[in-house]
Coordinates of N, CA and C in Angstrom, one line a residue:
X1 N 0.6 -1.0 0.0 CA 0.0 0.0 0.0 C 0.9 1.1 -0.1
X2 N 1.8 1.3 0.7 CA 2.7 2.3 0.8 C 3.5 2.6 -0.3
X3 N 3.6 1.7 -1.0 CA 4.5 1.8 -2.6 C 3.4 2.7 -3.0
X4 N 2.1 2.2 -3.7 CA 1.5 2.4 -4.3 C 0.9 4.2 -3.9
X5 N 1.0 4.4 -2.5 CA 1.1 6.1 -2.2 C 2.2 6.7 -2.9
X6 N 3.4 6.0 -2.7 CA 4.3 7.1 -3.1 C 4.7 6.8 -5.1
X7 N 4.1 5.8 -5.6 CA 4.0 6.3 -7.0 C 2.8 6.9 -7.5
X8 N 1.7 7.1 -6.8 CA 0.9 7.8 -7.1 C 1.2 9.5 -6.9
X9 N 2.0 9.8 -5.9 CA 2.3 10.9 -5.4 C 3.3 11.5 -6.7
X10 N 3.8 10.8 -7.0 CA 5.3 11.0 -7.9 C 4.7 11.2 -9.0
X11 N 3.5 10.9 -9.7 CA 3.0 10.9 -10.7 C 2.2 12.3 -10.9
X12 N 2.0 13.1 -9.8 CA 1.3 14.4 -10.1 C 2.5 15.4 -10.2
X13 N 2.1 16.7 -11.0 CA 2.7 17.8 -11.6 C 3.1 18.7 -10.3
X14 N 2.4 18.9 -9.2 CA 2.7 19.8 -8.1 C 1.8 19.3 -7.0
X15 N 2.6 19.1 -6.0 CA 1.7 18.4 -4.6 C 2.4 19.1 -3.5
X16 N 1.6 19.4 -2.8 CA 2.2 19.7 -1.2 C 1.5 18.8 -0.5
X17 N 2.3 18.3 0.6 CA 2.3 17.1 1.5 C 2.3 17.7 2.7
X18 N 1.1 17.1 3.8 CA 1.2 17.4 5.2 C 1.1 16.4 5.8
X19 N 1.7 16.5 7.0 CA 1.8 15.3 7.8 C 0.8 15.6 8.9
X20 N -0.2 14.7 9.0 CA -1.4 14.7 10.1 C -0.7 13.9 11.6
X21 N 0.4 14.0 11.9 CA 0.7 13.5 13.0 C 0.0 14.4 14.6
X22 N -0.3 13.8 15.1 CA -1.3 14.1 15.9 C -0.6 14.9 17.4
X23 N 0.7 14.9 17.4 CA 1.4 15.5 18.1 C 2.2 16.6 17.4
X24 N 1.9 16.9 16.2 CA 2.4 17.8 15.9 C 1.5 19.3 15.6
X25 N 1.5 20.2 16.6 CA 0.6 21.1 16.7 C 0.6 22.1 14.8
X26 N 1.7 22.5 14.8 CA 1.6 23.2 13.0 C 0.9 22.4 12.5
X27 N 1.2 20.9 12.3 CA 0.5 20.5 11.3 C -1.2 20.5 10.9
X28 N -1.4 20.4 12.2 CA -3.1 20.7 12.6 C -3.9 22.1 12.6
X29 N -2.9 22.9 12.7 CA -3.0 24.2 12.4 C -2.9 24.3 10.9
X30 N -2.1 23.9 10.1 CA -1.8 24.1 8.4 C -3.1 23.5 8.0
X31 N -3.7 22.8 8.4 CA -4.8 21.9 7.1 C -5.7 23.3 6.9
X32 N -6.6 24.2 7.6 CA -7.2 24.7 6.9 C -6.6 26.0 5.8
X33 N -5.4 26.3 6.6 CA -4.5 27.0 5.5 C -4.1 26.3 4.4
X34 N -4.1 25.3 4.0 CA -3.6 24.9 3.1 C -5.0 24.5 2.4
X35 N -6.2 24.9 2.7 CA -7.4 24.5 2.1 C -7.7 25.8 1.2
X36 N -7.2 27.0 1.7 CA -7.3 28.3 1.5 C -6.2 28.0 0.3
X37 N -4.9 28.1 0.4 CA -4.1 27.8 -0.5 C -4.5 26.9 -2.0
X38 N -5.3 25.9 -1.8 CA -6.1 25.0 -2.6 C -6.8 26.1 -3.3
X39 N -7.8 26.8 -2.5 CA -8.9 27.3 -3.1 C -8.4 28.7 -4.1
X40 N -6.9 29.0 -3.8 CA -6.4 30.1 -4.7 C -5.5 29.6 -6.0
X41 N -5.0 28.5 -5.8 CA -4.2 27.9 -6.5 C -4.7 26.7 -7.2
X42 N -6.5 26.5 -6.9 CA -6.9 25.7 -7.6 C -6.3 24.4 -8.1
X43 N -6.5 24.0 -9.5 CA -6.0 22.6 -10.2 C -4.8 22.7 -10.6
X44 N -4.2 23.6 -10.3 CA -2.7 23.7 -10.4 C -2.1 22.8 -9.0
X45 N -2.4 22.7 -8.3 CA -2.1 21.9 -7.1 C -2.7 20.6 -6.8
X46 N -2.4 19.6 -6.3 CA -2.8 18.8 -5.2 C -2.5 19.2 -3.8
X47 N -3.4 18.8 -2.6 CA -2.8 18.7 -1.3 C -3.2 17.5 -0.9
X48 N -2.1 17.1 -0.3 CA -2.7 15.8 0.3 C -2.2 15.8 1.9
X49 N -3.1 15.2 3.0 CA -2.7 15.4 4.2 C -2.5 13.8 4.3
X50 N -1.3 13.5 5.1 CA -1.2 11.7 5.0 C -0.8 11.4 7.0
X51 N -1.4 10.8 7.2 CA -1.2 9.9 8.4 C 0.2 9.9 8.9
X52 N 0.5 10.0 10.1 CA 1.9 9.6 10.4 C 2.6 8.6 10.0
X53 N 2.3 7.3 10.1 CA 3.0 6.1 9.4 C 3.3 6.7 7.4
X54 N 2.1 6.9 7.1 CA 2.2 7.4 5.6 C 2.9 8.2 5.2
X55 N 3.3 9.4 6.1 CA 3.9 10.7 6.0 C 5.5 10.1 6.1
X56 N 5.7 9.0 7.6 CA 7.2 8.7 7.7 C 7.6 8.2 6.2
X57 N 6.7 7.3 5.8 CA 7.2 6.2 4.8 C 7.8 7.2 3.4
X58 N 6.8 8.7 3.5 CA 7.0 9.1 2.0 C 8.1 9.8 2.4
X59 N 8.5 10.6 3.8 CA 9.1 11.5 3.7 C 10.5 10.4 3.6
X60 N 10.5 9.5 4.2 CA 11.8 8.7 4.1 C 12.7 8.4 2.5
X61 N 10.9 7.8 1.4 CA 11.8 7.8 0.1 C 12.5 8.9 -0.3
X62 N 11.8 10.3 -0.1 CA 12.6 11.2 -0.5 C 13.7 11.7 0.5
X63 N 14.2 11.1 1.4 CA 15.6 11.5 2.2 C 15.1 13.0 2.8
X64 N 13.5 13.2 3.4 CA 13.6 14.4 4.1 C 14.0 14.4 5.3
X65 N 14.6 15.9 5.9 CA 14.9 15.9 7.4 C 13.6 15.4 8.1
X66 N 14.2 14.8 9.4 CA 13.2 14.4 10.5 C 12.3 15.1 11.0
X67 N 12.8 16.5 10.7 CA 11.8 17.4 11.7 C 10.7 17.9 10.4
X68 N 10.9 17.4 8.9 CA 10.4 18.3 8.0 C 8.7 17.4 8.3
X69 N 7.5 18.5 7.9 CA 6.2 18.0 8.6 C 5.6 18.4 7.1
X70 N 5.9 19.6 6.7 CA 5.2 19.8 5.0 C 6.3 19.7 3.9
X71 N 6.1 19.5 2.6 CA 6.8 19.5 1.8 C 5.9 19.7 0.3
X72 N 6.9 20.3 -0.8 CA 6.4 20.9 -2.1 C 7.1 19.7 -3.0
X73 N 6.2 19.1 -3.7 CA 7.3 17.9 -5.0 C 6.4 18.9 -6.1
X74 N 7.6 19.0 -7.1 CA 7.1 19.5 -8.4 C 7.6 18.1 -9.5
X75 N 6.6 17.7 -10.0 CA 7.1 16.5 -10.8 C 7.9 15.6 -10.3
X76 N 7.4 15.2 -9.0 CA 7.9 14.1 -8.2 C 9.8 14.4 -7.5
X77 N 9.8 15.6 -7.4 CA 11.2 16.0 -6.9 C 10.9 17.5 -6.0
X78 N 11.3 16.9 -4.7 CA 11.3 17.9 -3.5 C 11.9 19.3 -3.9
X79 N 10.8 20.1 -3.8 CA 11.3 21.5 -4.3 C 11.4 22.5 -2.9
X80 N 10.8 22.1 -1.9 CA 11.1 22.9 -0.8 C 10.1 21.7 0.7
X81 N 10.8 22.3 1.6 CA 10.2 21.7 3.2 C 10.3 22.4 4.5
X82 N 9.5 22.3 5.1 CA 9.7 22.7 6.4 C 8.9 22.1 7.3
X83 N 9.0 22.8 8.7 CA 8.1 22.2 10.1 C 7.6 23.7 10.7
X84 N 7.7 24.4 10.0 CA 7.4 25.9 10.2 C 5.9 26.0 10.3
X85 N 4.8 26.9 10.4 CA 3.7 27.2 10.3 C 3.8 28.2 9.4
X86 N 3.2 28.4 8.3 CA 3.1 29.5 7.4 C 1.8 30.5 7.2
X87 N 1.8 31.4 6.7 CA 0.4 32.0 6.3 C 0.0 31.3 5.1
X88 N -1.1 31.8 4.3 CA -1.5 31.4 3.2 C -0.6 32.5 2.3
X89 N -0.8 33.1 2.6 CA 0.2 34.0 1.4 C 1.8 34.0 1.5
X90 N 2.2 33.2 2.4 CA 3.6 32.9 2.6 C 3.8 31.5 1.7
X91 N 2.8 30.5 2.2 CA 2.8 29.5 1.3 C 2.8 29.7 -0.4
X92 N 1.6 30.3 -0.6 CA 1.4 30.6 -1.8 C 2.9 31.1 -2.3
X93 N 3.5 31.9 -2.1 CA 4.8 32.7 -2.7 C 5.3 31.6 -3.0
X94 N 6.1 31.0 -1.8 CA 6.8 29.9 -1.8 C 6.4 28.6 -2.9
X95 N 5.4 28.5 -3.2 CA 5.0 27.1 -3.8 C 5.3 28.2 -5.6
X96 N 4.8 29.0 -5.5 CA 4.7 29.9 -7.1 C 6.2 30.0 -7.4
X97 N 7.3 30.4 -6.2 CA 8.7 30.5 -6.6 C 9.6 29.4 -6.6
X98 N 9.0 28.3 -6.5 CA 9.9 27.0 -6.4 C 9.2 26.0 -7.6
X99 N 8.4 26.6 -8.5 CA 7.5 25.1 -9.3 C 7.8 26.3 -10.3

């Protein structure tokens, strides 16, 4: 199942992936912000919120820092990652600058 998730994520053009780790407050607070980002960017991006186990698997496949809880993929390549909580405007700017 995990490999299927990985392959499906890699096949997308532009993806924002967020962890749903229950111990990560920024992760939980980020969900409504990501919905607004998706509202602005529409079909240009796919936003995926992954449960902890799936996120750990995916982040290890991309060799991300262990503290990363949000990252952006463009055509299967990590173009940006963070563990910080950012505003809708900051995220949109980062996504557009890195794709």
